[in-house]
CSV table of C-alpha atoms in Angstrom, one decimal:
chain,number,residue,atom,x,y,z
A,1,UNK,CA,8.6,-6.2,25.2
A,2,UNK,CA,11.3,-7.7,22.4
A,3,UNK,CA,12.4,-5.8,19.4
A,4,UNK,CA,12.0,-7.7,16.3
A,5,UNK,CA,15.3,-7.4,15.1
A,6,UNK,CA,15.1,-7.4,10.7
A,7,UNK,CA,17.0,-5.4,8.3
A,8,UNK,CA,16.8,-1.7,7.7
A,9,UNK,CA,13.7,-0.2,8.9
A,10,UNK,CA,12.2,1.4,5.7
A,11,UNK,CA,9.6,4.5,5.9
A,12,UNK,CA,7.7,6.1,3.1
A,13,UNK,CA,4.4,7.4,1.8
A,14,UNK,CA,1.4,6.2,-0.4
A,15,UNK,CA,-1.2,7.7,-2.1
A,16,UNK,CA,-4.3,6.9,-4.0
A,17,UNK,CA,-4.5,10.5,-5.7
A,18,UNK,CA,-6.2,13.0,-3.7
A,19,UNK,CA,-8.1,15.6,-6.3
A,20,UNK,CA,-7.9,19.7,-5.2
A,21,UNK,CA,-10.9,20.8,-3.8
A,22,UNK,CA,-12.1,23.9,-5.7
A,23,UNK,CA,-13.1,26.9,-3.7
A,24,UNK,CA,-16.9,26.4,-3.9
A,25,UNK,CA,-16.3,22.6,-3.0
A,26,UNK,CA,-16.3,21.2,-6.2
A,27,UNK,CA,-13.0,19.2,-7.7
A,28,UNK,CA,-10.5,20.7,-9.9
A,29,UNK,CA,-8.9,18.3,-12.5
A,30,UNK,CA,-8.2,14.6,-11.7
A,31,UNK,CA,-5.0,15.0,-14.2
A,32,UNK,CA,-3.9,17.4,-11.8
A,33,UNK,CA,-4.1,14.8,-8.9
A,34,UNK,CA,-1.8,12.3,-10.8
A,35,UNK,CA,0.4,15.2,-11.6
A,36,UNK,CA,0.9,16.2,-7.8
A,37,UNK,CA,1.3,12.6,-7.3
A,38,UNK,CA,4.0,12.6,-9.1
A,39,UNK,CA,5.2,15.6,-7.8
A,40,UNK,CA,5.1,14.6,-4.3
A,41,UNK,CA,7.1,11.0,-5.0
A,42,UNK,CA,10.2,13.5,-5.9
A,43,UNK,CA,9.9,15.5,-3.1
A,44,UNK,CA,10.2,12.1,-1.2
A,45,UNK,CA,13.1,10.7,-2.4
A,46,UNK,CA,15.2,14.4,-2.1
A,47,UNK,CA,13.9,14.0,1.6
A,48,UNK,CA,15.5,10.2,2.2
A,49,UNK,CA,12.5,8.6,2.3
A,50,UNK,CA,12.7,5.0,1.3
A,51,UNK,CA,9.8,3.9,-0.9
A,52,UNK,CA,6.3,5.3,-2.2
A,53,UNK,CA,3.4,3.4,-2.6
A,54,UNK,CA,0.9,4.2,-5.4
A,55,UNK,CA,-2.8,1.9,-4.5
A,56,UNK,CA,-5.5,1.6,-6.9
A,57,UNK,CA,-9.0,3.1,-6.8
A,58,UNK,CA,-11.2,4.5,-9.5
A,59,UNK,CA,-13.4,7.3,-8.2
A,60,UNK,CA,-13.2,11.1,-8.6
A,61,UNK,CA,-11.8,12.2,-5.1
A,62,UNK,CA,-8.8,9.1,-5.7
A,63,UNK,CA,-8.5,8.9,-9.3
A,64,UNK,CA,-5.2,6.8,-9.6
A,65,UNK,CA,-6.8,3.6,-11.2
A,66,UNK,CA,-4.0,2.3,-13.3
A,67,UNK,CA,-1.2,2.0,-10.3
A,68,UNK,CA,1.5,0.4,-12.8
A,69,UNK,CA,0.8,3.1,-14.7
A,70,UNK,CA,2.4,5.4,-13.0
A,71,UNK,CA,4.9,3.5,-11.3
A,72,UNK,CA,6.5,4.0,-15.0
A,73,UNK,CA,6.7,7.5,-14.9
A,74,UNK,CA,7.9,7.7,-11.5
A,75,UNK,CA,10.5,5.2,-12.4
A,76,UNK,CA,11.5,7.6,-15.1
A,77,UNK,CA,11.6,10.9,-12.6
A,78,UNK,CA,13.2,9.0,-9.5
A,79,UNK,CA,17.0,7.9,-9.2
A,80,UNK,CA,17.1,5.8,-5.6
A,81,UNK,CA,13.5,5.6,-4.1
A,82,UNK,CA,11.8,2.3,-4.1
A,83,UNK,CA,8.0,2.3,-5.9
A,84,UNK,CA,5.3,-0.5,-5.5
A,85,UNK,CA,1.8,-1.2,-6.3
A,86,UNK,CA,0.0,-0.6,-2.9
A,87,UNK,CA,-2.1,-2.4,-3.4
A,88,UNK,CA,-2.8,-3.3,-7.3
A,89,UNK,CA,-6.5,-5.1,-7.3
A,90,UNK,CA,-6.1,-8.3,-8.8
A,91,UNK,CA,-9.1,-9.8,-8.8
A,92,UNK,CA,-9.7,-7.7,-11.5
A,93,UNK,CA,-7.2,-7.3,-13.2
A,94,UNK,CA,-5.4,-9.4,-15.7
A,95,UNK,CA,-1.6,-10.5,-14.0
A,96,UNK,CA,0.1,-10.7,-17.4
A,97,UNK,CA,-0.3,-7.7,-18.5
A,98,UNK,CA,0.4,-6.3,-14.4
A,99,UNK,CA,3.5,-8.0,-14.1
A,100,UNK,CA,4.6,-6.9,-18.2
A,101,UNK,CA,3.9,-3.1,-16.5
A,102,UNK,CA,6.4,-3.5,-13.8
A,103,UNK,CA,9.2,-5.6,-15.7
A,104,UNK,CA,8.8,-2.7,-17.8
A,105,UNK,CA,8.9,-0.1,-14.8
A,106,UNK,CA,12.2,-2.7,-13.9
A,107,UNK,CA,14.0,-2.1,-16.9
A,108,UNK,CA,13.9,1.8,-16.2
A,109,UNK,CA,14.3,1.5,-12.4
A,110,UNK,CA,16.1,-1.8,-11.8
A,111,UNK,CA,15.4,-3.6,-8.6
A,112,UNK,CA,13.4,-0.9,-7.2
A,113,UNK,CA,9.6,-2.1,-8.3
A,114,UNK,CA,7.5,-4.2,-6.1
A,115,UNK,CA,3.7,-5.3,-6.4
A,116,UNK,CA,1.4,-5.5,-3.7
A,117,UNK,CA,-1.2,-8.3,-5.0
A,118,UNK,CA,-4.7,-7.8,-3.0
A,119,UNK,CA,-8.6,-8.1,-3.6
A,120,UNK,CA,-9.8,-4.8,-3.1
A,121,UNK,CA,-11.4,-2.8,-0.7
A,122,UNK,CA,-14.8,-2.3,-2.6
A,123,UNK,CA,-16.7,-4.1,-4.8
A,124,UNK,CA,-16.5,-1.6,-7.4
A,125,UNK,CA,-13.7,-2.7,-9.9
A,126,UNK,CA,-16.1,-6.1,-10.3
A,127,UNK,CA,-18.9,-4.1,-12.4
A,128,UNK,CA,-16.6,-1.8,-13.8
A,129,UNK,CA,-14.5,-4.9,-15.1
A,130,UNK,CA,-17.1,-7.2,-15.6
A,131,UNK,CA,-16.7,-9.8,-13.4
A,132,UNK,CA,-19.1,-11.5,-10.9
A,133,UNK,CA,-18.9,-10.4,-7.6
A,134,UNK,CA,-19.3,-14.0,-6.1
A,135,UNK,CA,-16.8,-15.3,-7.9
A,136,UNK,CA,-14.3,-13.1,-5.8
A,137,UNK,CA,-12.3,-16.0,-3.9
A,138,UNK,CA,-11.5,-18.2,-7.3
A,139,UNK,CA,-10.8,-15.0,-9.3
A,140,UNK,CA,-8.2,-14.1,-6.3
A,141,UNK,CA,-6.6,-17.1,-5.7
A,142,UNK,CA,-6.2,-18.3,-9.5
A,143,UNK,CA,-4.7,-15.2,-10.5
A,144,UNK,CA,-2.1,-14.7,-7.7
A,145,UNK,CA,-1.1,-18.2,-8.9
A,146,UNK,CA,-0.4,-17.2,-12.6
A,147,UNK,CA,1.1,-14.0,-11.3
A,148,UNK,CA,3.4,-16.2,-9.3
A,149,UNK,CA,4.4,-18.4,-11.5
A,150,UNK,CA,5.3,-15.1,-14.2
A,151,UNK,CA,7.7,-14.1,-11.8
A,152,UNK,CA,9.4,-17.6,-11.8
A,153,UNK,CA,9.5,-18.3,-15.0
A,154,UNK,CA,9.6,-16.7,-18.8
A,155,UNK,CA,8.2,-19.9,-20.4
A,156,UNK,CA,4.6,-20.5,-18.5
A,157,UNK,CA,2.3,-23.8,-19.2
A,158,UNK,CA,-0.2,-22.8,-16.6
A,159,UNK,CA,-4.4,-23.3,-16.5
A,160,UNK,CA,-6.3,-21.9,-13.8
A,161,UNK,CA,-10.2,-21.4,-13.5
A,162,UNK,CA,-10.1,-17.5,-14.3
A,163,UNK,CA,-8.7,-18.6,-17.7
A,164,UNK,CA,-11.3,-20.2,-20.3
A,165,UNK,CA,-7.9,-21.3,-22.0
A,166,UNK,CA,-4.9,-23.1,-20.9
A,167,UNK,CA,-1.3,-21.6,-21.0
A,168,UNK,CA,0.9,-24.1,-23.4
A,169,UNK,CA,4.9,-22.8,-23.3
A,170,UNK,CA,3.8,-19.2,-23.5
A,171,UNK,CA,6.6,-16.6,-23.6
A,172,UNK,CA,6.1,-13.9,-21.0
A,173,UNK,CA,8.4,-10.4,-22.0
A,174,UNK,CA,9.5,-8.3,-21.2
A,175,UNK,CA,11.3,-9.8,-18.2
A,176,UNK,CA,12.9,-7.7,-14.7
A,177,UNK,CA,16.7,-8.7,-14.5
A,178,UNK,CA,15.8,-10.2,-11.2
A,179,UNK,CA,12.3,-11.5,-9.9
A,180,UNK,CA,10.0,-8.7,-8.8
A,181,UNK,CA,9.9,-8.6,-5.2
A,182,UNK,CA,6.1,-9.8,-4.2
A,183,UNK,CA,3.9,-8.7,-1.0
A,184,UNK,CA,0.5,-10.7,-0.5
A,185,UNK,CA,-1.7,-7.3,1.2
A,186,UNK,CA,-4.3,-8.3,3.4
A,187,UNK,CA,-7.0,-5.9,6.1
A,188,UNK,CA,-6.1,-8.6,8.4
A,189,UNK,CA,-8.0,-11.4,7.9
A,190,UNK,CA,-7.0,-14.6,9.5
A,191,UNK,CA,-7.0,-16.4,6.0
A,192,UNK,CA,-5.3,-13.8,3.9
A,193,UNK,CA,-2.9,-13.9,6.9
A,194,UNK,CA,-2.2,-18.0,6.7
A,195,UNK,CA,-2.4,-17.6,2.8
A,196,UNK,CA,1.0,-15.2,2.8
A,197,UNK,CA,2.5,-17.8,5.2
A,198,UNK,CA,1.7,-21.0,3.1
A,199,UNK,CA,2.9,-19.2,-0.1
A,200,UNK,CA,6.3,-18.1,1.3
A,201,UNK,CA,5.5,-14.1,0.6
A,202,UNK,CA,5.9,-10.8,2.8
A,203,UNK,CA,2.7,-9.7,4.3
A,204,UNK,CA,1.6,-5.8,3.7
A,205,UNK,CA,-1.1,-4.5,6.2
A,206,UNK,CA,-3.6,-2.4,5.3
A,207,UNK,CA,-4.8,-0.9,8.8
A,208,UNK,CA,-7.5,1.8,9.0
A,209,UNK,CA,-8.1,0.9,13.0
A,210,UNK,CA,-7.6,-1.3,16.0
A,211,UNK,CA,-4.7,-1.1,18.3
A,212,UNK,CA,-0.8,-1.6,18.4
A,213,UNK,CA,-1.3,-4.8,20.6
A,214,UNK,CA,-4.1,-6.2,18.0
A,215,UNK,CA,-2.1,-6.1,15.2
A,216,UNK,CA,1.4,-7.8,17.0
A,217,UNK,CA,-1.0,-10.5,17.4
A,218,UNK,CA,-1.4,-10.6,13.8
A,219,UNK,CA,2.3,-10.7,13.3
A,220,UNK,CA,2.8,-13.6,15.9
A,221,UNK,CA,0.2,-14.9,13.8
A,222,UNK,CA,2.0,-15.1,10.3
A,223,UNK,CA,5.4,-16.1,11.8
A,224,UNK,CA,4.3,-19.0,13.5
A,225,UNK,CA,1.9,-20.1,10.2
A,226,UNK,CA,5.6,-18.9,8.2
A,227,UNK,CA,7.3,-21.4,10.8
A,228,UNK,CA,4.4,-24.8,10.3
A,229,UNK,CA,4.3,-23.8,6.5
A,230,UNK,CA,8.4,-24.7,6.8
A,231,UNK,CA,9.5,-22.5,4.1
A,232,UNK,CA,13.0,-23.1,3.6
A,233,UNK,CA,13.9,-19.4,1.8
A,234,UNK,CA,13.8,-16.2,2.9
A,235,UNK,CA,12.1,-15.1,6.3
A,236,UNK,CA,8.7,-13.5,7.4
A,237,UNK,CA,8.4,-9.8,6.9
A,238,UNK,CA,5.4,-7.7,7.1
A,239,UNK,CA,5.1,-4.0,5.9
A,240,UNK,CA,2.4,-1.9,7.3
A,241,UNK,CA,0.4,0.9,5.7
A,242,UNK,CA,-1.4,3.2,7.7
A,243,UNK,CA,-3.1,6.6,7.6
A,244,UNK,CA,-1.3,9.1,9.2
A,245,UNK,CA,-0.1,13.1,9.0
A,246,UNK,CA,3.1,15.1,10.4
A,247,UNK,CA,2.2,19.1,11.0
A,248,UNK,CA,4.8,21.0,13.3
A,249,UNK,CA,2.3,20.6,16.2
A,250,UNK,CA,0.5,17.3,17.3
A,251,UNK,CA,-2.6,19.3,18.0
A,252,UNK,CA,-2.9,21.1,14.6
A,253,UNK,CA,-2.0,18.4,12.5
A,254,UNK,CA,-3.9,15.7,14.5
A,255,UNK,CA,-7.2,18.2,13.8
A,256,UNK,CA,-6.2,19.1,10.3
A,257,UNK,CA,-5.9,15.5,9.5
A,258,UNK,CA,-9.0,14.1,10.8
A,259,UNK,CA,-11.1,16.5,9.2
A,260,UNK,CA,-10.0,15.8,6.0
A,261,UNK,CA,-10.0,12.0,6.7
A,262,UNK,CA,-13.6,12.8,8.0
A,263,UNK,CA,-14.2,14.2,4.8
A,264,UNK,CA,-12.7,11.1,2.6
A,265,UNK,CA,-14.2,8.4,4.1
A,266,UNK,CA,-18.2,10.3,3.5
A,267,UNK,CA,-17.1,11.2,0.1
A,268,UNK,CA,-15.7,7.5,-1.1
A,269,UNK,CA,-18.3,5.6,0.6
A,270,UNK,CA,-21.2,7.8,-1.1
A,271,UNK,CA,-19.0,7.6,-4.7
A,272,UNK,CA,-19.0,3.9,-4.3
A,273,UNK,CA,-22.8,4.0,-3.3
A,274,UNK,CA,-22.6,3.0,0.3
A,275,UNK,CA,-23.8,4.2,3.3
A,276,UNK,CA,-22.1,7.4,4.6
A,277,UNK,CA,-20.6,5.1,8.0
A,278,UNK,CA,-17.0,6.6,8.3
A,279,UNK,CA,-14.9,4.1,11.0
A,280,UNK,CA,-15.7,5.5,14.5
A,281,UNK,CA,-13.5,7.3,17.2
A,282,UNK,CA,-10.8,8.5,15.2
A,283,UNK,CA,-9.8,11.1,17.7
A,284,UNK,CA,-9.0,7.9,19.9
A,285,UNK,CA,-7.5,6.2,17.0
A,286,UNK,CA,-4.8,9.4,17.0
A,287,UNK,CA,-3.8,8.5,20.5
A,288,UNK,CA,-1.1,6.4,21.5
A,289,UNK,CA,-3.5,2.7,21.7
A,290,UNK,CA,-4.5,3.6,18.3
A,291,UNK,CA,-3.6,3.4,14.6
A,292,UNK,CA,-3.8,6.4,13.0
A,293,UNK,CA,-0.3,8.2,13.1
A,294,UNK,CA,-1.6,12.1,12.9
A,295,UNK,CA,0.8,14.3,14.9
A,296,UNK,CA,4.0,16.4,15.6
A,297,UNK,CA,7.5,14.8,14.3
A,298,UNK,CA,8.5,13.3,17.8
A,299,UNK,CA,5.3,12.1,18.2
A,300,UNK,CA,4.9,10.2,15.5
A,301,UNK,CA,8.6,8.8,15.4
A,302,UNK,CA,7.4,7.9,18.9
A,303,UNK,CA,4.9,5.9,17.8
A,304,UNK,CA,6.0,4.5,14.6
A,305,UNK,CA,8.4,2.8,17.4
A,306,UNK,CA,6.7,1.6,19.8
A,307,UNK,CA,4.5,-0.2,16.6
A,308,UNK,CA,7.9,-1.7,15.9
A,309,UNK,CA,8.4,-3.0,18.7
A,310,UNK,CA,5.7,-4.9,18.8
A,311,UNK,CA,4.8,-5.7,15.9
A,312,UNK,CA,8.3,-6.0,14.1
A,313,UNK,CA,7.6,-4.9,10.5
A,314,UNK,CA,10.1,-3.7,8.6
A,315,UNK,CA,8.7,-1.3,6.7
A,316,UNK,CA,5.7,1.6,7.3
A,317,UNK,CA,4.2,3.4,4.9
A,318,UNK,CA,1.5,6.4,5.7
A,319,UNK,CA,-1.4,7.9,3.3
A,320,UNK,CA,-1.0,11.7,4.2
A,321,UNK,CA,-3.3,13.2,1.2
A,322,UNK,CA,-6.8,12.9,1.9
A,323,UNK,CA,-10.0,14.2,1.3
A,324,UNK,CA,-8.8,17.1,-0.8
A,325,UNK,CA,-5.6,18.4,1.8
A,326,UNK,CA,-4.3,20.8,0.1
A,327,UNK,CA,-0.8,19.5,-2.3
A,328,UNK,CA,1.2,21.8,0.0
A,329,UNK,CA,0.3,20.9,3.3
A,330,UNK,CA,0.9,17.3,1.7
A,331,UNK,CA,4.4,17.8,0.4
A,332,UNK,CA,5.4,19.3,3.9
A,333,UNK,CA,4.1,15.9,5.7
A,334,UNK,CA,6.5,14.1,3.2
A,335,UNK,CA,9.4,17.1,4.5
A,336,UNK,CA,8.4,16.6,7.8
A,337,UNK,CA,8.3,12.9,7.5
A,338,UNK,CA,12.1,12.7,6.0
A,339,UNK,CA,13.7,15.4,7.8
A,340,UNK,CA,12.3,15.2,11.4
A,341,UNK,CA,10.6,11.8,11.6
A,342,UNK,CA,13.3,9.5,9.9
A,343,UNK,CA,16.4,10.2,11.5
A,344,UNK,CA,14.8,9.5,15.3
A,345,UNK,CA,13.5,6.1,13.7
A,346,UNK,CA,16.6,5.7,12.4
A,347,UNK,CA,18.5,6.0,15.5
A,348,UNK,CA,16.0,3.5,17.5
A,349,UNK,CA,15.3,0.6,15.3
């Protein structure tokens, strides 16, 4: 088993906003899930955590639809902590005004704002936005072009088949001091995979399942596509986002978290109208051949890893705050996570 050797091992958190549950089972304010949002990417950064993800969904239960959006404000509250769009759903979304967001985010935190670029993990955003759903490749692949290009270049001649008209010498501002570092996010499919590699960008993992061993596959995958592809700057990196939960005991948070998972999966597939089919056997997906990272501190350090060790990413982020978990068994995760869980992976990797 090799240790892929890469810089720093970064750890953090990500969140799509997670709504209180009301006593009765109803939701109280969506406001009030942006707010503890924000709260909780504080409480991260006091604990040494290295970066926190904010992803993009647009129901009740997840209500943080506009990630750039608050990227800002957490640029304005945080002093060290790095902040990305986790993933930011391009396909719908127009990349001008996404990359203008985070040079603006930029100029308040400098060289702490990423973007993760992806297509989405429902077809929602394409009604919503009005867009045609079949046109979900071109609308993809042309915009991630045009977003690429933005972060090359203030003065864009560019023309693309999402765009009725071409770009002629347009000026793009406000701009970061540096480029904005880029991730390509993919579920792990081969051709999101070879994409990252052919376009010379780091790779961000969504992973709901499967097993440590799968996904190392994956990896070997992307660096040998990085190595035919003969890119000539920079080096292959992955980052890998998981679900996942610390409690003081691996029993109690491993129960704790799956219910609530349990819970978030039935309500987002049935707010999305889609069958209520949650992923099966997450109990075994808690174990040690699975992916979901729901435990005690020295388990999960544990674990976290072994992943590395296989896979070698350089960076693992976990969604904690699901299916209305309470905001302060969620900000003692993130306590847990910095104070107990960090240092052993610190010391290993």
């Amino acid at each position: 088993m090799t240790m892929h050797q890469s810089k720093k091992f970064e750890l953090g958190v990500y969140t799509f906003g997670n709504t209180p549950r009301l006593a009765d089972g109803g939701y109280a304010s969506t406001a009030q899930a942006i707010r503890n949002a924000l709260e909780a990417v504080q409480l991260a950064e006091d604990v040494g955590l290295d970066f926190f993800g904010f992803g993009e969904h647009h129901t009740n239960s997840m209500p943080l639809s506009s990630p750039t959006s608050v990227i800002n404000a957490a640029a304005a509250l945080t002093k060290t902590i790095k902040l990305g769009a986790t993933v930011s759903v391009l396909s719908t979304d127009d990349p001008i005004r996404v990359f203008q967001q985070l040079a603006t985010a930029d100029a308040v935190a400098p060289g702490r704002i990423e973007l993760v670029a992806g297509r989405g993990s429902s077809a929602i955003t394409f009604s919503l936005f009005d867009y045609q759903e079949q046109d979900y490749d071109m609308l993809f692949s042309s915009k991630l072009s045009l977003l690429l290009e933005l972060n090359r270049s203030a003065c864009i001649s560019w023309s693309g088949p999402h765009r009725q008209r071409s770009l002629a010498g347009a000026k793009i501002y406000p701009r970061p001091e540096n480029p904005l570092r880029l991730w390509l996010g993919s579920g792990g499919s081969p051709a999101s995979v070879m994409r990252a590699a052919e376009l010379g960008l780091p790779l961000f993992l969504g992973i709901l399942g499967g097993s440590p061993t799968q996904w190392a596959r994956y990896g070997q995958i992307y660096r040998d596509a990085w190595a035919r592809a003969g890119n000539v700057s920079g080096s292959p990196e992955i980052a890998v986002a998981t679900h996942g939960f610390i409690g003081e005991h691996d029993s109690d948070a491993r129960q704790l978290y799956l219910e609530h998972e349990l819970r978030m999966f039935r309500t987002g597939l049935a707010e999305i109208g889609l069958p209520d089919s949650p992923p099966p056997d997450r109990i075994k997906e808690s174990g040690l051949d699975g992916m979901v990272f729901a435990g005690g501190p020295e388990n999960v350090a544990g674990r976290i890893i072994g992943l590395q060790r296989l896979l070698g990413h350089s960076r693992q982020i976990l969604q904690m705050d699901v299916g209305g978990l309470s905001h302060s068994a969620f900000m003692k995760s993130i306590e847990l996570l910095g104070t107990r869980v960090l240092p052993v992976i610190r010391r290993a990797v």
